[in-house]
CSV table of N, CA and C in Angstrom, one decimal:
chain,number,residue,atom,x,y,z
A,1,PRO,N,5.7,-0.3,6.5
A,1,PRO,CA,5.7,1.3,6.1
A,1,PRO,C,4.9,0.9,3.9
A,2,ILE,N,5.4,0.1,3.6
A,2,ILE,CA,5.4,-0.2,1.9
A,2,ILE,C,3.5,-0.5,2.0
A,3,THR,N,3.0,-0.7,2.8
A,3,THR,CA,1.5,-1.1,3.0
A,3,THR,C,0.9,0.5,3.1
A,4,GLU,N,1.7,1.1,4.0
A,4,GLU,CA,1.1,2.6,4.1
A,4,GLU,C,1.0,3.2,2.8
A,5,MET,N,2.3,3.1,2.1
A,5,MET,CA,2.6,4.3,1.5
A,5,MET,C,1.5,4.2,0.1
A,6,ILE,N,1.6,2.6,-0.4
A,6,ILE,CA,0.4,2.1,-1.1
A,6,ILE,C,-0.8,2.4,-0.9
A,7,THR,N,-1.3,2.8,0.1
A,7,THR,CA,-2.8,3.0,0.7
A,7,THR,C,-3.3,3.8,1.1
A,8,GLY,N,-2.2,4.8,2.0
A,8,GLY,CA,-2.2,5.7,2.5
A,8,GLY,C,-2.3,6.1,3.5
A,9,GLU,N,-2.9,4.8,4.4
A,9,GLU,CA,-3.5,4.6,5.2
A,9,GLU,C,-2.6,4.8,6.4
A,10,ASP,N,-2.3,5.0,7.5
A,10,ASP,CA,-1.7,4.9,8.9
A,10,ASP,C,-1.9,4.0,9.8
A,11,LEU,N,-1.1,3.1,9.8
A,11,LEU,CA,-1.2,1.5,10.2
A,11,LEU,C,-1.2,2.0,11.7
A,12,LEU,N,-0.3,2.6,11.9
A,12,LEU,CA,-0.2,2.5,13.6
A,12,LEU,C,-1.1,3.5,14.4
A,13,LYS,N,-1.9,4.8,13.6
A,13,LYS,CA,-3.2,5.1,14.1
A,13,LYS,C,-4.3,4.4,14.0
A,14,TRP,N,-4.6,3.6,13.0
A,14,TRP,CA,-5.5,2.8,13.0
A,14,TRP,C,-5.1,1.5,14.6
A,15,GLN,N,-4.1,0.9,14.8
A,15,GLN,CA,-3.4,0.0,16.2
A,15,GLN,C,-4.2,1.0,16.8
A,16,LEU,N,-3.5,2.2,17.2
A,16,LEU,CA,-4.2,2.7,18.6
A,16,LEU,C,-5.5,3.1,18.6
A,17,ARG,N,-6.1,3.2,17.4
A,17,ARG,CA,-7.2,3.7,17.9
A,17,ARG,C,-8.2,2.5,18.1
A,18,ILE,N,-7.9,1.1,17.7
A,18,ILE,CA,-8.7,-0.4,18.1
A,18,ILE,C,-8.0,0.0,19.3
A,19,ALA,N,-6.9,-0.2,19.8
A,19,ALA,CA,-6.1,-0.5,21.1
A,19,ALA,C,-6.8,0.1,22.6
A,20,SER,N,-7.5,1.5,22.1
A,20,SER,CA,-8.2,2.7,22.8
A,20,SER,C,-9.8,2.1,22.6
A,21,GLY,N,-10.2,1.0,21.9
A,21,GLY,CA,-11.5,0.5,21.6
A,21,GLY,C,-12.3,1.1,20.9
A,22,GLU,N,-11.7,1.6,20.2
A,22,GLU,CA,-12.5,2.1,18.9
A,22,GLU,C,-12.9,1.2,18.3
A,23,PRO,N,-13.8,1.1,17.3
A,23,PRO,CA,-13.8,-0.2,16.0
A,23,PRO,C,-12.9,0.2,15.1
A,24,LEU,N,-13.1,-0.2,14.4
A,24,LEU,CA,-12.6,-0.5,13.2
A,24,LEU,C,-13.4,0.0,11.9
A,25,THR,N,-13.5,1.0,11.1
A,25,THR,CA,-14.6,1.5,10.4
A,25,THR,C,-14.1,1.4,9.1
A,26,LEU,N,-12.6,1.3,9.1
A,26,LEU,CA,-12.5,1.1,7.5
A,26,LEU,C,-12.6,-1.0,7.3
A,27,ARG,N,-13.0,-0.8,6.2
A,27,ARG,CA,-13.1,-1.9,5.5
A,27,ARG,C,-12.0,-2.4,4.0
A,28,GLN,N,-11.7,-3.8,4.4
A,28,GLN,CA,-10.7,-3.6,3.0
A,28,GLN,C,-11.5,-3.2,2.0
A,29,ARG,N,-12.5,-3.5,1.2
A,29,ARG,CA,-13.6,-3.0,0.4
A,29,ARG,C,-13.1,-1.3,0.1
A,30,ASP,N,-13.1,-0.8,0.8
A,30,ASP,CA,-12.3,0.8,1.1
A,30,ASP,C,-11.0,1.1,0.6
A,31,ILE,N,-10.3,-0.1,0.5
A,31,ILE,CA,-8.6,0.4,0.6
A,31,ILE,C,-7.8,0.1,-0.9
A,32,THR,N,-7.8,1.1,-1.6
A,32,THR,CA,-7.5,0.3,-3.1
A,32,THR,C,-6.3,1.3,-3.3
A,33,PRO,N,-5.1,-0.1,-3.7
A,33,PRO,CA,-3.6,0.2,-3.3
A,33,PRO,C,-3.1,0.9,-4.7
A,34,ALA,N,-2.1,1.9,-4.5
A,34,ALA,CA,-1.8,2.8,-5.9
A,34,ALA,C,-0.3,2.9,-5.9
A,35,GLY,N,-0.1,2.1,-7.2
A,35,GLY,CA,1.3,2.5,-7.1
A,35,GLY,C,2.3,1.5,-6.6
A,36,HIS,N,3.4,1.9,-6.7
A,36,HIS,CA,4.2,0.2,-6.2
A,36,HIS,C,5.9,1.5,-5.2
A,37,ALA,N,5.7,0.6,-4.3
A,37,ALA,CA,6.4,0.9,-3.5
A,37,ALA,C,8.2,0.0,-3.0
A,38,ILE,N,9.0,0.6,-2.5
A,38,ILE,CA,10.2,-0.1,-2.8
A,38,ILE,C,10.4,0.7,-1.0
A,39,GLU,N,11.1,-0.6,0.0
A,39,GLU,CA,12.1,-0.7,1.0
A,39,GLU,C,13.2,-1.1,0.9
A,40,CYS,N,14.0,-0.1,1.3
A,40,CYS,CA,15.7,-0.5,1.9
A,40,CYS,C,16.0,-0.7,3.4
A,41,ARG,N,16.2,-1.9,3.7
A,41,ARG,CA,16.8,-1.3,5.4
A,41,ARG,C,18.1,-1.3,4.8
A,42,ILE,N,18.5,0.0,5.4
A,42,ILE,CA,19.9,0.4,6.0
A,42,ILE,C,20.1,0.0,7.0
A,43,ASN,N,21.8,-1.7,7.6
A,43,ASN,CA,21.9,-1.9,8.3
A,43,ASN,C,23.5,-1.5,8.5
A,44,ALA,N,23.7,-1.4,10.1
A,44,ALA,CA,24.9,-1.2,10.2
A,44,ALA,C,26.3,-2.4,10.0
A,45,GLU,N,26.2,-2.6,9.0
A,45,GLU,CA,26.6,-4.2,8.3
A,45,GLU,C,27.7,-3.7,7.2
A,46,ASP,N,28.8,-4.5,6.8
A,46,ASP,CA,29.4,-4.6,6.0
A,46,ASP,C,29.9,-5.3,5.1
A,47,PRO,N,28.9,-6.0,3.6
A,47,PRO,CA,28.4,-6.9,3.2
A,47,PRO,C,29.5,-7.0,2.6
A,48,ALA,N,30.9,-6.6,2.5
A,48,ALA,CA,32.0,-7.1,1.4
A,48,ALA,C,32.9,-7.7,2.9
A,49,ARG,N,32.4,-8.4,3.7
A,49,ARG,CA,32.9,-8.7,5.0
A,49,ARG,C,32.0,-9.4,5.6
A,50,ASP,N,31.1,-10.1,4.6
A,50,ASP,CA,29.9,-11.4,5.2
A,50,ASP,C,29.1,-10.5,6.3
A,51,PHE,N,28.9,-9.4,5.8
A,51,PHE,CA,28.1,-8.7,7.2
A,51,PHE,C,28.5,-8.4,8.2
A,52,ALA,N,29.3,-8.1,8.8
A,52,ALA,CA,30.7,-8.2,9.8
A,52,ALA,C,29.8,-6.6,10.2
A,53,PRO,N,29.4,-6.7,11.9
A,53,PRO,CA,28.7,-5.9,12.0
A,53,PRO,C,30.1,-4.4,12.0
A,54,SER,N,28.9,-2.6,12.5
A,54,SER,CA,30.1,-1.8,12.3
A,54,SER,C,29.8,-1.0,13.2
A,55,PRO,N,30.1,-1.2,14.4
A,55,PRO,CA,29.6,0.0,15.0
A,55,PRO,C,30.9,1.0,15.3
A,56,GLY,N,30.1,2.3,16.1
A,56,GLY,CA,31.4,2.9,16.3
A,56,GLY,C,30.4,4.1,15.8
A,57,ARG,N,31.0,5.5,16.0
A,57,ARG,CA,29.9,6.6,16.0
A,57,ARG,C,30.2,7.1,14.3
A,58,ILE,N,29.1,7.4,14.1
A,58,ILE,CA,28.5,8.5,12.9
A,58,ILE,C,29.0,9.5,13.1
A,59,GLU,N,30.1,10.0,11.8
A,59,GLU,CA,30.6,11.3,12.1
A,59,GLU,C,29.8,12.2,10.9
A,60,ALA,N,29.7,11.8,9.6
A,60,ALA,CA,28.8,12.6,8.9
A,60,ALA,C,27.2,11.3,8.5
A,61,PHE,N,26.6,11.9,8.5
A,61,PHE,CA,25.4,11.9,8.2
A,61,PHE,C,23.9,12.7,7.3
A,62,VAL,N,23.9,12.3,6.5
A,62,VAL,CA,22.6,12.7,5.7
A,62,VAL,C,22.2,11.6,4.6
A,63,ALA,N,20.4,12.2,5.2
A,63,ALA,CA,19.4,11.2,5.0
A,63,ALA,C,19.0,11.6,3.6
A,64,PRO,N,18.7,11.0,2.5
A,64,PRO,CA,17.9,11.2,1.4
A,64,PRO,C,16.5,11.8,1.9
A,65,GLY,N,16.1,12.7,0.7
A,65,GLY,CA,15.0,12.9,1.1
A,65,GLY,C,14.4,13.4,-0.6
A,66,GLY,N,13.4,14.4,-0.8
A,66,GLY,CA,12.2,14.6,-1.9
A,66,GLY,C,11.0,13.8,-2.1
A,67,PRO,N,10.4,14.4,-2.7
A,67,PRO,CA,8.8,13.6,-3.1
A,67,PRO,C,9.0,12.4,-3.1
A,68,ALA,N,8.4,11.7,-2.6
A,68,ALA,CA,8.1,9.9,-2.7
A,68,ALA,C,9.2,9.6,-2.0
A,69,VAL,N,9.9,10.2,-0.9
A,69,VAL,CA,10.9,9.4,-0.6
A,69,VAL,C,10.6,9.9,1.1
A,70,ARG,N,11.0,8.5,2.2
A,70,ARG,CA,10.8,8.5,3.3
A,70,ARG,C,11.5,7.6,4.1
A,71,TRP,N,11.9,8.3,5.1
A,71,TRP,CA,12.9,7.8,6.0
A,71,TRP,C,13.0,7.6,7.3
A,72,ASP,N,12.5,6.5,8.1
A,72,ASP,CA,12.0,6.1,9.2
A,72,ASP,C,13.4,5.4,9.8
A,73,SER,N,13.6,6.0,10.8
A,73,SER,CA,15.0,5.8,11.8
A,73,SER,C,15.5,7.2,13.1
A,74,HIS,N,15.6,6.4,13.9
A,74,HIS,CA,17.5,6.9,14.8
A,74,HIS,C,17.7,7.8,14.9
A,75,ILE,N,18.6,7.3,13.6
A,75,ILE,CA,20.1,7.2,13.7
A,75,ILE,C,19.9,9.6,13.6
A,76,TYR,N,21.6,9.9,14.0
A,76,TYR,CA,21.7,11.7,13.7
A,76,TYR,C,23.0,11.2,13.4
A,77,GLN,N,24.1,12.3,13.2
A,77,GLN,CA,25.4,12.6,13.3
A,77,GLN,C,26.0,12.8,14.8
A,78,GLY,N,26.2,11.7,14.5
A,78,GLY,CA,26.8,11.5,16.3
A,78,GLY,C,26.6,10.0,16.7
A,79,TYR,N,25.4,10.0,16.4
A,79,TYR,CA,25.1,8.6,17.1
A,79,TYR,C,26.2,7.5,17.2
A,80,VAL,N,26.2,7.3,17.8
A,80,VAL,CA,26.9,5.7,18.0
A,80,VAL,C,26.3,4.1,18.5
A,81,VAL,N,27.0,3.8,17.7
A,81,VAL,CA,26.4,2.8,16.9
A,81,VAL,C,26.9,1.1,17.8
A,82,PRO,N,26.2,0.6,18.5
A,82,PRO,CA,27.0,0.4,19.9
A,82,PRO,C,27.5,-1.1,18.9
A,83,PRO,N,28.0,-1.8,19.9
A,83,PRO,CA,28.7,-3.5,19.6
A,83,PRO,C,27.8,-4.5,19.8
A,84,THR,N,27.2,-4.1,20.8
A,84,THR,CA,26.0,-5.2,20.5
A,84,THR,C,24.8,-4.7,20.6
A,85,TYR,N,24.1,-5.0,19.7
A,85,TYR,CA,23.1,-3.8,19.0
A,85,TYR,C,22.0,-5.1,18.0
A,86,ASP,N,20.8,-4.6,17.7
A,86,ASP,CA,20.2,-4.4,16.8
A,86,ASP,C,20.8,-3.6,15.4
A,87,SER,N,21.0,-4.3,14.4
A,87,SER,CA,22.1,-3.3,13.6
A,87,SER,C,21.2,-2.8,12.5
A,88,LEU,N,20.4,-2.1,12.1
A,88,LEU,CA,18.9,-1.9,11.6
A,88,LEU,C,19.2,-0.5,11.7
A,89,LEU,N,19.3,0.6,11.1
A,89,LEU,CA,19.8,2.0,11.1
A,89,LEU,C,18.4,2.8,11.1
A,90,GLY,N,17.3,1.8,10.0
A,90,GLY,CA,16.4,2.8,9.3
A,90,GLY,C,15.9,1.8,8.3
A,91,LYS,N,15.0,2.3,7.4
A,91,LYS,CA,14.0,1.8,6.4
A,91,LYS,C,14.2,3.3,5.2
A,92,LEU,N,14.3,2.5,4.5
A,92,LEU,CA,14.3,4.5,3.4
A,92,LEU,C,12.8,3.4,2.6
A,93,ILE,N,11.8,3.9,2.4
A,93,ILE,CA,10.8,3.6,1.4
A,93,ILE,C,10.9,4.6,0.4
A,94,VAL,N,10.4,4.1,-1.1
A,94,VAL,CA,10.0,5.6,-1.9
A,94,VAL,C,8.4,4.9,-2.9
A,95,HIS,N,7.9,5.4,-3.3
A,95,HIS,CA,6.2,5.5,-3.3
A,95,HIS,C,6.4,6.2,-5.1
A,96,ARG,N,5.6,5.3,-5.8
A,96,ARG,CA,6.0,6.6,-7.5
A,96,ARG,C,4.6,5.2,-7.6
A,97,ARG,N,4.1,6.3,-9.4
A,97,ARG,CA,3.0,5.3,-9.5
A,97,ARG,C,3.6,4.3,-10.5
A,98,THR,N,4.9,4.1,-11.1
A,98,THR,CA,5.2,2.6,-11.7
A,98,THR,C,6.3,2.3,-11.0
A,99,ARG,N,6.2,0.2,-11.1
A,99,ARG,CA,7.8,0.2,-10.9
A,99,ARG,C,9.1,0.6,-10.8
A,100,ASP,N,9.0,0.9,-12.7
A,100,ASP,CA,10.6,1.6,-12.8
A,100,ASP,C,10.4,2.7,-12.3
A,101,GLU,N,9.6,3.5,-12.3
A,101,GLU,CA,9.6,4.7,-11.5
A,101,GLU,C,10.5,5.0,-9.9
A,102,ALA,N,9.6,3.6,-8.8
A,102,ALA,CA,10.2,3.7,-8.2
A,102,ALA,C,11.2,3.4,-8.2
A,103,VAL,N,11.5,2.4,-8.8
A,103,VAL,CA,13.1,1.3,-9.0
A,103,VAL,C,14.2,3.0,-9.2
A,104,ASN,N,13.8,3.8,-10.1
A,104,ASN,CA,14.9,5.0,-10.2
A,104,ASN,C,14.4,6.2,-9.3
A,105,THR,N,13.8,6.2,-8.4
A,105,THR,CA,13.8,7.1,-7.2
A,105,THR,C,14.7,6.1,-5.8
A,106,MET,N,14.6,5.0,-5.7
A,106,MET,CA,15.3,4.0,-5.0
A,106,MET,C,16.1,4.8,-5.5
A,107,ARG,N,17.2,4.6,-6.4
A,107,ARG,CA,18.5,4.5,-6.5
A,107,ARG,C,19.4,5.7,-6.3
A,108,ARG,N,18.2,6.6,-7.1
A,108,ARG,CA,18.8,8.0,-6.3
A,108,ARG,C,19.1,8.5,-5.1
A,109,ALA,N,17.9,8.0,-4.2
A,109,ALA,CA,18.1,8.1,-2.9
A,109,ALA,C,19.4,7.6,-2.1
A,110,LEU,N,19.2,6.2,-2.8
A,110,LEU,CA,20.1,5.7,-1.9
A,110,LEU,C,22.0,6.3,-2.6
A,111,SER,N,21.8,7.0,-3.6
A,111,SER,CA,23.2,7.9,-3.9
A,111,SER,C,23.3,8.7,-3.3
A,112,GLU,N,21.6,9.7,-2.9
A,112,GLU,CA,21.9,10.6,-2.0
A,112,GLU,C,22.9,10.3,-0.4
A,113,PHE,N,22.7,9.1,0.4
A,113,PHE,CA,23.2,8.9,1.2
A,113,PHE,C,24.4,9.2,1.5
A,114,VAL,N,25.0,9.5,2.6
A,114,VAL,CA,25.8,9.7,3.2
A,114,VAL,C,26.3,8.8,5.1
A,115,ILE,N,26.4,8.2,5.2
A,115,ILE,CA,26.6,8.2,6.8
A,115,ILE,C,28.1,7.5,6.9
A,116,TYR,N,29.1,8.2,7.1
A,116,TYR,CA,30.3,8.1,7.2
A,116,TYR,C,30.6,7.6,9.3
A,117,PRO,N,31.7,7.0,9.1
A,117,PRO,CA,32.4,5.7,8.6
A,117,PRO,C,31.9,4.5,8.6
A,118,THR,N,30.8,4.6,9.2
A,118,THR,CA,29.8,3.3,9.7
A,118,THR,C,29.8,2.6,7.9
A,119,LYS,N,29.9,1.3,8.0
A,119,LYS,CA,29.8,0.5,6.8
A,119,LYS,C,28.3,0.0,6.9
A,120,THR,N,28.2,-0.3,5.5
A,120,THR,CA,26.6,-0.4,5.7
A,120,THR,C,25.9,-0.7,4.8
A,121,THR,N,24.5,-1.2,4.2
A,121,THR,CA,24.4,-2.0,3.7
A,121,THR,C,24.0,-1.2,2.3
A,122,VAL,N,24.0,-0.1,1.9
A,122,VAL,CA,23.8,0.8,1.4
A,122,VAL,C,24.3,0.0,-0.6
A,123,SER,N,25.4,0.3,-0.3
A,123,SER,CA,26.4,-0.3,-0.9
A,123,SER,C,25.1,-1.5,-1.6
A,124,LEU,N,24.9,-2.6,-1.2
A,124,LEU,CA,24.6,-3.6,-1.6
A,124,LEU,C,22.7,-3.8,-2.6
A,125,CYS,N,22.0,-2.7,-1.4
A,125,CYS,CA,21.4,-1.8,-1.8
A,125,CYS,C,21.1,-2.1,-3.5
A,126,ARG,N,22.3,-0.9,-3.8
A,126,ARG,CA,22.2,0.0,-5.2
A,126,ARG,C,22.5,-1.0,-5.7
A,127,ASP,N,23.7,-2.3,-5.7
A,127,ASP,CA,24.3,-3.5,-6.8
A,127,ASP,C,22.4,-4.7,-6.6
A,128,ILE,N,21.8,-4.3,-5.6
A,128,ILE,CA,20.8,-5.3,-6.2
A,128,ILE,C,19.7,-4.5,-7.3
A,129,LEU,N,19.3,-3.0,-7.0
A,129,LEU,CA,18.7,-2.8,-7.8
A,129,LEU,C,19.1,-1.9,-9.3
A,130,ASN,N,20.4,-1.9,-9.4
A,130,ASN,CA,20.9,-1.6,-10.1
A,130,ASN,C,21.3,-2.9,-11.5
A,131,HIS,N,20.9,-4.4,-10.8
A,131,HIS,CA,21.2,-5.6,-11.5
A,131,HIS,C,20.1,-5.9,-12.8
A,132,GLN,N,20.6,-6.7,-13.7
A,132,GLN,CA,19.3,-6.6,-14.5
A,132,GLN,C,18.1,-6.9,-14.5
A,133,ALA,N,18.3,-8.5,-13.8
A,133,ALA,CA,17.4,-9.5,-12.8
A,133,ALA,C,16.2,-8.9,-12.3
A,134,PHE,N,17.2,-8.0,-11.3
A,134,PHE,CA,15.8,-7.3,-10.2
A,134,PHE,C,15.3,-6.1,-11.5
A,135,ARG,N,15.6,-6.0,-12.1
A,135,ARG,CA,15.1,-4.3,-13.1
A,135,ARG,C,14.0,-5.0,-13.7
A,136,LYS,N,14.0,-5.5,-14.1
A,136,LYS,CA,13.1,-7.2,-15.1
A,136,LYS,C,12.5,-7.6,-14.0
A,137,GLY,N,12.2,-8.1,-13.1
A,137,GLY,CA,11.4,-8.7,-12.1
A,137,GLY,C,11.4,-10.3,-12.2
A,138,ARG,N,13.0,-10.7,-12.6
A,138,ARG,CA,13.1,-11.9,-12.1
A,138,ARG,C,14.0,-12.5,-11.6
A,139,CYS,N,13.4,-12.3,-10.0
A,139,CYS,CA,14.3,-13.0,-9.1
A,139,CYS,C,13.3,-13.5,-8.4
A,140,ASN,N,14.1,-14.4,-7.6
A,140,ASN,CA,13.3,-15.2,-6.6
A,140,ASN,C,14.0,-15.0,-5.1
A,141,THR,N,13.7,-15.8,-4.2
A,141,THR,CA,14.4,-15.9,-3.1
A,141,THR,C,15.9,-16.2,-2.7
A,142,ALA,N,16.3,-17.2,-3.9
A,142,ALA,CA,18.3,-17.3,-4.2
A,142,ALA,C,19.3,-16.7,-4.8
A,143,PHE,N,18.5,-15.5,-5.5
A,143,PHE,CA,18.5,-13.9,-6.1
A,143,PHE,C,19.8,-13.2,-5.8
A,144,ILE,N,20.2,-13.2,-4.0
A,144,ILE,CA,21.2,-12.2,-3.6
A,144,ILE,C,22.4,-13.5,-3.4
A,145,GLU,N,21.6,-14.3,-3.0
A,145,GLU,CA,22.8,-14.9,-2.8
A,145,GLU,C,23.4,-15.7,-4.3
A,146,ARG,N,23.1,-16.4,-5.2
A,146,ARG,CA,23.4,-16.3,-6.4
A,146,ARG,C,24.0,-15.2,-7.4
A,147,GLU,N,23.3,-14.2,-7.5
A,147,GLU,CA,23.6,-13.1,-8.4
A,147,GLU,C,24.6,-11.9,-7.8
A,148,ILE,N,24.6,-11.6,-6.1
A,148,ILE,CA,25.0,-10.6,-5.7
A,148,ILE,C,26.0,-11.1,-4.6
A,149,VAL,N,26.1,-11.6,-3.9
A,149,VAL,CA,26.9,-11.8,-3.2
A,149,VAL,C,28.4,-12.2,-4.0
A,150,PRO,N,28.5,-13.0,-4.8
A,150,PRO,CA,29.5,-14.0,-5.5
A,150,PRO,C,30.5,-12.2,-5.9
A,151,SER,N,29.4,-11.3,-6.6
A,151,SER,CA,30.5,-10.5,-7.3
A,151,SER,C,30.8,-9.2,-5.7
A,152,MET,N,30.4,-9.2,-4.5
A,152,MET,CA,31.1,-8.8,-3.7
A,152,MET,C,32.5,-9.3,-3.1
A,153,GLN,N,32.6,-10.1,-3.0
A,153,GLN,CA,34.0,-11.0,-3.0
A,153,GLN,C,35.6,-11.1,-3.3
């Protein structure tokens, strides 16, 4: 989704065209990335309990929306998250002109989520986006373990 958002190209459409024998007419030089995109993967897991699974019926569900916000998912109000499953509920993607705009739009979108009573990674995503190191672009692969996980315990 990130590549699609910043290039405006539908990658699945291209994959299907190529798989059906059509030539790839798009060249790398024809693609111009624009803006900044952020993706949050929303999982049925409880970050405060070492990411324990959170199966069960979703009794209340409202997905965020608005300009530059995309929600790719299969869930709905009444959906039952099975106890043996891939925990991914969906991907929340935003695309804006600047990184700061993308971060602020994602923060707003995350604040609009309603998924109840299922525990999700929405709060973890909020914590990451609100952290000064993330806001300043000073993160590495140890960021979550070093900065976010200790504050959850």
